[in-house]
PDB file of C-alpha atoms in Angstrom:
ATOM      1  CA  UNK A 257     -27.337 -19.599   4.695  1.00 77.00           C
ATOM      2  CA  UNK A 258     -29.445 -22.268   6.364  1.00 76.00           C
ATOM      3  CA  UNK A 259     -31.481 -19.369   8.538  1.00 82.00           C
ATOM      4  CA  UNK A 260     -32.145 -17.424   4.613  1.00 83.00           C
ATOM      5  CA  UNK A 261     -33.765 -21.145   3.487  1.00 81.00           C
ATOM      6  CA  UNK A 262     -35.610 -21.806   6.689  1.00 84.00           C
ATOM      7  CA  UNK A 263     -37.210 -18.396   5.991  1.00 85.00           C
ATOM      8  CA  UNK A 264     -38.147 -18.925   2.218  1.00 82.00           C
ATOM      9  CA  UNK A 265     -39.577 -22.354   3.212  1.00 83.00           C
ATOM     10  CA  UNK A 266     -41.953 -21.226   5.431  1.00 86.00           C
ATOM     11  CA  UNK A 267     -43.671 -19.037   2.808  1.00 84.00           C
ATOM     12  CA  UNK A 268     -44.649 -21.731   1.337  1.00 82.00           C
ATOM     13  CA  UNK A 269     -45.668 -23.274   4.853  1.00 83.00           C
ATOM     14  CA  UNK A 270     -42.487 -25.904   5.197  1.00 81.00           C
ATOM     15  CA  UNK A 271     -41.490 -26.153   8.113  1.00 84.00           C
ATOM     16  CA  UNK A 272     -38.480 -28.611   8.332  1.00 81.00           C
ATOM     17  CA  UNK A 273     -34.834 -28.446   9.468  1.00 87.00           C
ATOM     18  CA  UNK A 274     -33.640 -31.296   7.639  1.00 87.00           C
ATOM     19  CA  UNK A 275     -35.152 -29.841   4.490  1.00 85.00           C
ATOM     20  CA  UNK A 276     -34.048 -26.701   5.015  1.00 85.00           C
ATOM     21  CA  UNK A 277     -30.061 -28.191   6.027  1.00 91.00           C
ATOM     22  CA  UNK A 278     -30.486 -30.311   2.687  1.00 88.00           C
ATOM     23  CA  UNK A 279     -31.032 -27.584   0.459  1.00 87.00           C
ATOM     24  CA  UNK A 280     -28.026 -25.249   2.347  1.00 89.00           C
ATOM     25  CA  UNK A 281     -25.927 -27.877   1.676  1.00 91.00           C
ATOM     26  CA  UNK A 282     -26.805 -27.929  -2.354  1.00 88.00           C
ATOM     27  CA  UNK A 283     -27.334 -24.389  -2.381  1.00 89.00           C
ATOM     28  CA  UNK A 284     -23.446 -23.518  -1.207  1.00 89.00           C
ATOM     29  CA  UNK A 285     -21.865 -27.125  -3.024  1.00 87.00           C
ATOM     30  CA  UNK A 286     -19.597 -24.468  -5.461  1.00 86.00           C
ATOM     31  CA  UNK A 287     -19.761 -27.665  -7.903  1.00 88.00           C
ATOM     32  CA  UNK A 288     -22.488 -27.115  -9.530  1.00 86.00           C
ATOM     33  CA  UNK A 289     -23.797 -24.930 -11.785  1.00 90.00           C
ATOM     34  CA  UNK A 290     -27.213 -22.683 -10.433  1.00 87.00           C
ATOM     35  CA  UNK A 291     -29.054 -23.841 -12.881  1.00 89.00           C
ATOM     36  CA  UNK A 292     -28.594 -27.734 -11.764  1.00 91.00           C
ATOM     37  CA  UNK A 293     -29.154 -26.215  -8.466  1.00 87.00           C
ATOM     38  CA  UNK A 294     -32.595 -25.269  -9.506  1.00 90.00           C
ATOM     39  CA  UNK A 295     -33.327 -28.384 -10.793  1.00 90.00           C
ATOM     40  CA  UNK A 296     -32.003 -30.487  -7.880  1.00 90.00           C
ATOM     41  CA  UNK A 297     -33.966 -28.598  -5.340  1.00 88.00           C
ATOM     42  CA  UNK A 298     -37.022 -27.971  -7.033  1.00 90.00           C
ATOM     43  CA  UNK A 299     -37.464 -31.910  -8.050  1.00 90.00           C
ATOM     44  CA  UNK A 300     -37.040 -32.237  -3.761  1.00 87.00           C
ATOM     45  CA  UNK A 301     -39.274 -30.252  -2.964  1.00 87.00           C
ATOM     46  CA  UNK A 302     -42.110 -31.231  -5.707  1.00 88.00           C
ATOM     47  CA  UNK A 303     -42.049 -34.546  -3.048  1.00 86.00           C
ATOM     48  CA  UNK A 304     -42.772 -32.776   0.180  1.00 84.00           C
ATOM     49  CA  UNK A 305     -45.328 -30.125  -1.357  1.00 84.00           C
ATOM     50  CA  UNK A 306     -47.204 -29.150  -3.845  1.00 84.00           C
ATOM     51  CA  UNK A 307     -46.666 -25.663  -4.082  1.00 85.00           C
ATOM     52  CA  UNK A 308     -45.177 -23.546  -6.531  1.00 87.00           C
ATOM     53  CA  UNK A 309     -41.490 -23.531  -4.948  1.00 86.00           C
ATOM     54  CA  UNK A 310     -40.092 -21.204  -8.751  1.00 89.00           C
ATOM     55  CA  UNK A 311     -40.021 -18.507  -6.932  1.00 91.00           C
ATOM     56  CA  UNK A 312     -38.692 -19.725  -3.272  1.00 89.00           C
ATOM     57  CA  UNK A 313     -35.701 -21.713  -5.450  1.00 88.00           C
ATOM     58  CA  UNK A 314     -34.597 -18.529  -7.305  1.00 91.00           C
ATOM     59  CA  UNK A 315     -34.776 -16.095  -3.585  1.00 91.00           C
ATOM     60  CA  UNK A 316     -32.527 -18.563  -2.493  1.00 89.00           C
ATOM     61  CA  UNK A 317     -29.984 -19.170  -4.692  1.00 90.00           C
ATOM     62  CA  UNK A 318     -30.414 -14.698  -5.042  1.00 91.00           C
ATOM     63  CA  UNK A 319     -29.767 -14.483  -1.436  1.00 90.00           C
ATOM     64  CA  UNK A 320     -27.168 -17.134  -1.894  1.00 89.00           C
ATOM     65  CA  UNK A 321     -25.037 -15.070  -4.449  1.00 90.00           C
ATOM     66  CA  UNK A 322     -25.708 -11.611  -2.943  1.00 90.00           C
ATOM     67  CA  UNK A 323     -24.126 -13.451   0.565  1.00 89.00           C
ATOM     68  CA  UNK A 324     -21.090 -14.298  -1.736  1.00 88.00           C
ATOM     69  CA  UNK A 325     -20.991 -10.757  -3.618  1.00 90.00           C
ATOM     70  CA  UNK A 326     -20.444  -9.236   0.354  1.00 91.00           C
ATOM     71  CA  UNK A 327     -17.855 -11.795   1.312  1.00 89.00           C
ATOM     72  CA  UNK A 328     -15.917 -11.052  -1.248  1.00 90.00           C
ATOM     73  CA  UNK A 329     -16.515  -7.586  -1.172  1.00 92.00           C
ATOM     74  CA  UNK A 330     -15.376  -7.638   2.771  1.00 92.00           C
ATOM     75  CA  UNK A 331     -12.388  -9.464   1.780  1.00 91.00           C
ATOM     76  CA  UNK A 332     -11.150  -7.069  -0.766  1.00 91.00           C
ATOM     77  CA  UNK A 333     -12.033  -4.088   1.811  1.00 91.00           C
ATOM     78  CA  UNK A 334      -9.631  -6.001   4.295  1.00 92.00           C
ATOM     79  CA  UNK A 335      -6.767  -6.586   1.827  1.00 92.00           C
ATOM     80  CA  UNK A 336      -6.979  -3.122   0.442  1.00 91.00           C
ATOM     81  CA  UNK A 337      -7.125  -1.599   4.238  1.00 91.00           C
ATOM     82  CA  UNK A 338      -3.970  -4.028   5.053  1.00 92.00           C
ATOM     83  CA  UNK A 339      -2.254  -2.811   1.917  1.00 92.00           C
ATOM     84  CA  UNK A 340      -2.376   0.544   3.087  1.00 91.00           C
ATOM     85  CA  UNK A 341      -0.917   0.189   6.590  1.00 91.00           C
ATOM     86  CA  UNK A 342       1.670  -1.742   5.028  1.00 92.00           C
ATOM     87  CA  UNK A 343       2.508   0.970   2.221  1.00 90.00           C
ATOM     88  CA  UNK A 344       2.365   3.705   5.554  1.00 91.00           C
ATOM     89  CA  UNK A 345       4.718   1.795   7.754  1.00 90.00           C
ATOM     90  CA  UNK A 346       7.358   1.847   4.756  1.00 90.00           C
ATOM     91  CA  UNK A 347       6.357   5.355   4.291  1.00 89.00           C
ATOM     92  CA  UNK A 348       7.394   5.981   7.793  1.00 89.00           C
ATOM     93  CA  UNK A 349      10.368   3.787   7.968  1.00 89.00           C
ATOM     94  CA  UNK A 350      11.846   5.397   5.113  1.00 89.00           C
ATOM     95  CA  UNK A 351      11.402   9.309   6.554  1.00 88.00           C
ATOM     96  CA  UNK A 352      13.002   8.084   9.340  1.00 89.00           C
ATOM     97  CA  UNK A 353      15.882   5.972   7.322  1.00 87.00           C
ATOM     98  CA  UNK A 354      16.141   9.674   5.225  1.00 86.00           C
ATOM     99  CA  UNK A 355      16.260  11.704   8.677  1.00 86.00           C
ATOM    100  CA  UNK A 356      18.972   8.721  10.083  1.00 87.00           C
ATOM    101  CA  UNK A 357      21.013   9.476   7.029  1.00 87.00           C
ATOM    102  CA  UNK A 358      21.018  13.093   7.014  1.00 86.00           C
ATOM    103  CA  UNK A 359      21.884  13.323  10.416  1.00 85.00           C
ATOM    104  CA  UNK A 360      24.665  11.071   9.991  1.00 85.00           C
ATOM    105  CA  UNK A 361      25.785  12.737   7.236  1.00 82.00           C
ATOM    106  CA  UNK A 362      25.444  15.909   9.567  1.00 82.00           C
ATOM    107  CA  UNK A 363      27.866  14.770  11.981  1.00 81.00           C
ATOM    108  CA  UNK A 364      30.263  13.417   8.941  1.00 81.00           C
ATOM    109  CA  UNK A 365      30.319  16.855   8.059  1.00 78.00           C
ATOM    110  CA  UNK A 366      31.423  18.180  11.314  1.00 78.00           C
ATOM    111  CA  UNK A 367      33.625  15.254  12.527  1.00 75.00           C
ATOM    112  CA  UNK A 368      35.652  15.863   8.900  1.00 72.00           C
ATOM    113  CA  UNK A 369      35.695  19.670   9.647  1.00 70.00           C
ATOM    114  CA  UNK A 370      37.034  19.320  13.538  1.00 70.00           C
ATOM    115  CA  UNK A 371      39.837  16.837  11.354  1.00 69.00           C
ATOM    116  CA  UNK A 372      40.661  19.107   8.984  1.00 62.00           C
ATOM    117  CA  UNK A 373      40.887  21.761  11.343  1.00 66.00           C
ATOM    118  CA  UNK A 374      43.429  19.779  13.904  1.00 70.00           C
ATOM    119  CA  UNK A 375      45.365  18.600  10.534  1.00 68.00           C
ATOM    120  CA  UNK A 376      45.735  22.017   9.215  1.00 68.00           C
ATOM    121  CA  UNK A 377      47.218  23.132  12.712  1.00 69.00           C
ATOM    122  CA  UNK A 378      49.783  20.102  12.609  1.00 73.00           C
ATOM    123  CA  UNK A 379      50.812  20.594   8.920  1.00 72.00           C
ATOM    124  CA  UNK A 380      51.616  24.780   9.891  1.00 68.00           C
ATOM    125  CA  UNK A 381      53.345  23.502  13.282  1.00 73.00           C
ATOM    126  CA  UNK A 382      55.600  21.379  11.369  1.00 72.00           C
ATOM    127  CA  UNK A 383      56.466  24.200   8.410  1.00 71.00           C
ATOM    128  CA  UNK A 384      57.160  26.160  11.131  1.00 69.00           C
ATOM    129  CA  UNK A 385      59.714  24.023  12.722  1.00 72.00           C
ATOM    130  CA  UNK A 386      60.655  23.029   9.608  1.00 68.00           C
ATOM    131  CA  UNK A 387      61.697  26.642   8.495  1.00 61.00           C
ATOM    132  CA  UNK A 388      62.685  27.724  11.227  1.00 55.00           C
ATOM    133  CA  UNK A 389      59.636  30.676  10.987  1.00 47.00           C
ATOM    134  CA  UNK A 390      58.160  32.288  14.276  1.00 46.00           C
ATOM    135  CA  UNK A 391      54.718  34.488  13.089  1.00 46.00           C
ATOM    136  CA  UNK A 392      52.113  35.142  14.897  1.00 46.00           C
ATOM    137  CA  UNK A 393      47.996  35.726  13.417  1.00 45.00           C
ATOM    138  CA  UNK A 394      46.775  39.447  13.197  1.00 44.00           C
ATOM    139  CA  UNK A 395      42.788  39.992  14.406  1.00 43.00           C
ATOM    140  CA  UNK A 396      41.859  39.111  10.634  1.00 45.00           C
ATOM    141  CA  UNK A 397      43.552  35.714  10.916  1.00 46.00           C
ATOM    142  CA  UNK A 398      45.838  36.184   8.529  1.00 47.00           C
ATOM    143  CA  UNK A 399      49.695  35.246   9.064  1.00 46.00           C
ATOM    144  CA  UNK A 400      52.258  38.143   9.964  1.00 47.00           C
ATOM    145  CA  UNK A 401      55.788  37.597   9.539  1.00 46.00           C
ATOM    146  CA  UNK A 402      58.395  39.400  12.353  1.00 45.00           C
ATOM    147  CA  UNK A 403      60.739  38.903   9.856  1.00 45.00           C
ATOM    148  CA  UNK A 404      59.553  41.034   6.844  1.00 44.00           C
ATOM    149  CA  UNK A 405      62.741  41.905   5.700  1.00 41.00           C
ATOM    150  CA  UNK A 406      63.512  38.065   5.588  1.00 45.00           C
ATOM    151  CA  UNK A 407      63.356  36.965   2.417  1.00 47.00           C
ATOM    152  CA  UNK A 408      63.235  32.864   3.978  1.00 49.00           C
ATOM    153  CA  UNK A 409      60.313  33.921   6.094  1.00 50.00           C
ATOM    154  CA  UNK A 410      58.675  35.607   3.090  1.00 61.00           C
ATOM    155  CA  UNK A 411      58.832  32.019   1.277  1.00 66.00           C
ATOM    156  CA  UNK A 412      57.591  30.070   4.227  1.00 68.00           C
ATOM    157  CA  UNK A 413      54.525  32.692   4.727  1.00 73.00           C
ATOM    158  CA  UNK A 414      53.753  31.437   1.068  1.00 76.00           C
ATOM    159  CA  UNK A 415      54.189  28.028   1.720  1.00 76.00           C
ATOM    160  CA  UNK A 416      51.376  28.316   4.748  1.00 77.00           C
ATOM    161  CA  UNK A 417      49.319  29.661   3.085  1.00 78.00           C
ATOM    162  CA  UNK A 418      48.894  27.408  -0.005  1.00 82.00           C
ATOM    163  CA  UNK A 419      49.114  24.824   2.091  1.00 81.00           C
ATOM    164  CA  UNK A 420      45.914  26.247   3.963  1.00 80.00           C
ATOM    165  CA  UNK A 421      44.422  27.246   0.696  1.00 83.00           C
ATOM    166  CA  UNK A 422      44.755  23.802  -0.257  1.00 84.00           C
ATOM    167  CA  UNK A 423      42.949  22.495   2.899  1.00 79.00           C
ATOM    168  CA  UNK A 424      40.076  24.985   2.216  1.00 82.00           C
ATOM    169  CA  UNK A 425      39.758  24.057  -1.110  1.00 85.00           C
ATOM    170  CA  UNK A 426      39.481  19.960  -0.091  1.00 84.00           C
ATOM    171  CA  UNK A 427      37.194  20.780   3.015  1.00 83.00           C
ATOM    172  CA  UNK A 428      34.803  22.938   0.098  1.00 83.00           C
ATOM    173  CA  UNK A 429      34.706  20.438  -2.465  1.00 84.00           C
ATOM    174  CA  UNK A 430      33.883  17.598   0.677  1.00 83.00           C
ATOM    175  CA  UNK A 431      30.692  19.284   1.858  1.00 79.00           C
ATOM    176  CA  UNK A 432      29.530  20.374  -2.238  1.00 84.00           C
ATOM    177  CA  UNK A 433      29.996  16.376  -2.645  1.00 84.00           C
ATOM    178  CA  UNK A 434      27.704  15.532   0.768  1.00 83.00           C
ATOM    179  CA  UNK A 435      25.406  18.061   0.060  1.00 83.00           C
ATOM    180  CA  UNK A 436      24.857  16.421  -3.920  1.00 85.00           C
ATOM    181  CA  UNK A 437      24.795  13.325  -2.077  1.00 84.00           C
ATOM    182  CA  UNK A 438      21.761  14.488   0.343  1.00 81.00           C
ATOM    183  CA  UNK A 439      20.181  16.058  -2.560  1.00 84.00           C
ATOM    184  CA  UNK A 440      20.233  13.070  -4.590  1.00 86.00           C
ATOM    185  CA  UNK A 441      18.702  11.034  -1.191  1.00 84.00           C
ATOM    186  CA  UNK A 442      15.868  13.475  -0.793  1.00 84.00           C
ATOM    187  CA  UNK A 443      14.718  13.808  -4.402  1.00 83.00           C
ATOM    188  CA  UNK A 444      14.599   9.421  -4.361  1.00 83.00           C
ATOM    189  CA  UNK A 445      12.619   9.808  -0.886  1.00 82.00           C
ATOM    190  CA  UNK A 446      10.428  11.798  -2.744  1.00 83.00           C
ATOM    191  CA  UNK A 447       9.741   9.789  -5.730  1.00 81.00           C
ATOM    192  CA  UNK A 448       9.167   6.937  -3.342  1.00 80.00           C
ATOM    193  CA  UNK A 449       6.782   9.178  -1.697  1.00 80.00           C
ATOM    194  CA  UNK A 450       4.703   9.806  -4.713  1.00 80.00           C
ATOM    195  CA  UNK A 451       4.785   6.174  -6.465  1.00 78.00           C
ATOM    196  CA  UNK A 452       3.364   5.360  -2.274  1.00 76.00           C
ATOM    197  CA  UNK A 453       0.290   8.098  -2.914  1.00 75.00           C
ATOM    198  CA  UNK A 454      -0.463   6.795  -6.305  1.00 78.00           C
ATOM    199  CA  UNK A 455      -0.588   3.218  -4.971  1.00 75.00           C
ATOM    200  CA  UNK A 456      -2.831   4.238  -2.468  1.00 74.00           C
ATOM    201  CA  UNK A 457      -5.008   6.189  -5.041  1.00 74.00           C
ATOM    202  CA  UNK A 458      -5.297   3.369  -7.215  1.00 72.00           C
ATOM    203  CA  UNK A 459      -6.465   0.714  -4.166  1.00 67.00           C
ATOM    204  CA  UNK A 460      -9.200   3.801  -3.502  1.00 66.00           C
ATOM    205  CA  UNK A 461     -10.383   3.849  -7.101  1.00 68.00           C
ATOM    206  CA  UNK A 462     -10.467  -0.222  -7.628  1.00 66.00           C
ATOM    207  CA  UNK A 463     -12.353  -0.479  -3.672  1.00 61.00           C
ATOM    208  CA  UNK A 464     -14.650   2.131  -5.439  1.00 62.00           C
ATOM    209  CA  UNK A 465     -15.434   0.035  -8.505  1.00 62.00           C
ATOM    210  CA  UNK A 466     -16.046  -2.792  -6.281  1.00 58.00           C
TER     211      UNK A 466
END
């Protein structure tokens, strides 16, 4: 400030440092009003010259507010620029959190099928024993009973099978559940998403208007 009052004093041929540090200092005191500051200065300077200082006072305290309009102008372009790599990290930690969780929920999904699988072996093992049934699977998978003409083994065939149906029907309704679950994840990932853009769109607009 004191190099914009050094410059306005010498157009009216003053040439002094102290003058020019005295009037900084009033010219930047937030305390008072620029209207008092107009008074203050010009009544100094009506001692050390008799020129018309209207005009120098008024460039001054202009060049004094325009200095504070781009101060806080820069300061609102650095909080707005700081809000928006702060609203982009979270952007990117929560894809990431969203890809973490699907994959996890990925691997869920398989570990529970690999269980299901080795349980549905151990519950057919022990019907077998159990009823005292030797079958064997045809190419189609399906159980085939040596034994057709055994009404026992006929039973037992049934029993395997509902029992398998059973496991089926648990292992579907498991992955419809995970895959709501994930479907309920992505459609909050992308609401999050969109409330981030219309953040940012709103910082844009108010840096505009300032």
């Amino acid at each position: 400030m004191i190099d914009q009052v050094t410059e306005q004093l010498a157009s009216i041929q003053l040439k002094d440092e102290d003058v020019a540090a005295y009037i900084a200092g009033i010219v930047e005191d937030d305390t008072i009003a620029d209207d008092e500051k107009h008074e203050v200065i010009a009544e100094f300077l009506a001692e050390t010259t008799d020129e018309n200082t209207d005009k120098v006072i008024e460039n001054i305290l202009k060049g004094w507010k325009e200095q504070q309009n781009n101060t806080e102008k820069k300061r609102a372009e650095e909080k707005a620029k700081a809000l928006e790599e702060i609203q982009e990290r979270e952007r990117v930690r929560q894809e990431q959190s969203a890809k973490e969780m699907e994959a996890n929920s990925e691997l869920r999904r398989t570990n529970m099928s690999k269980q299901l699988s080795r349980e549905e072996k151990a519950q057919r093992e022990r019907l077998m024993q159990q009823y005292g049934y030797e079958g064997r699977e045809n190419e189609s998978g399906e159980q085939k009973d040596n034994n057709k003409s055994s009404k026992g083994g006929n039973d037992t065939t049934d029993k395997i099978k509902e029992q398998e149906q059973k496991r089926r029907e648990q292992l579907k309704k498991q992955s419809e559940a995970e895959k709501e679950r994930n479907k309920i994840l992505l459609e909050k990932q992308r609401s999050n998403n969109e409330k981030d853009k219309e953040k940012r769109r709103t910082a844009k607009k108010e840096k505009r208007r300032m």
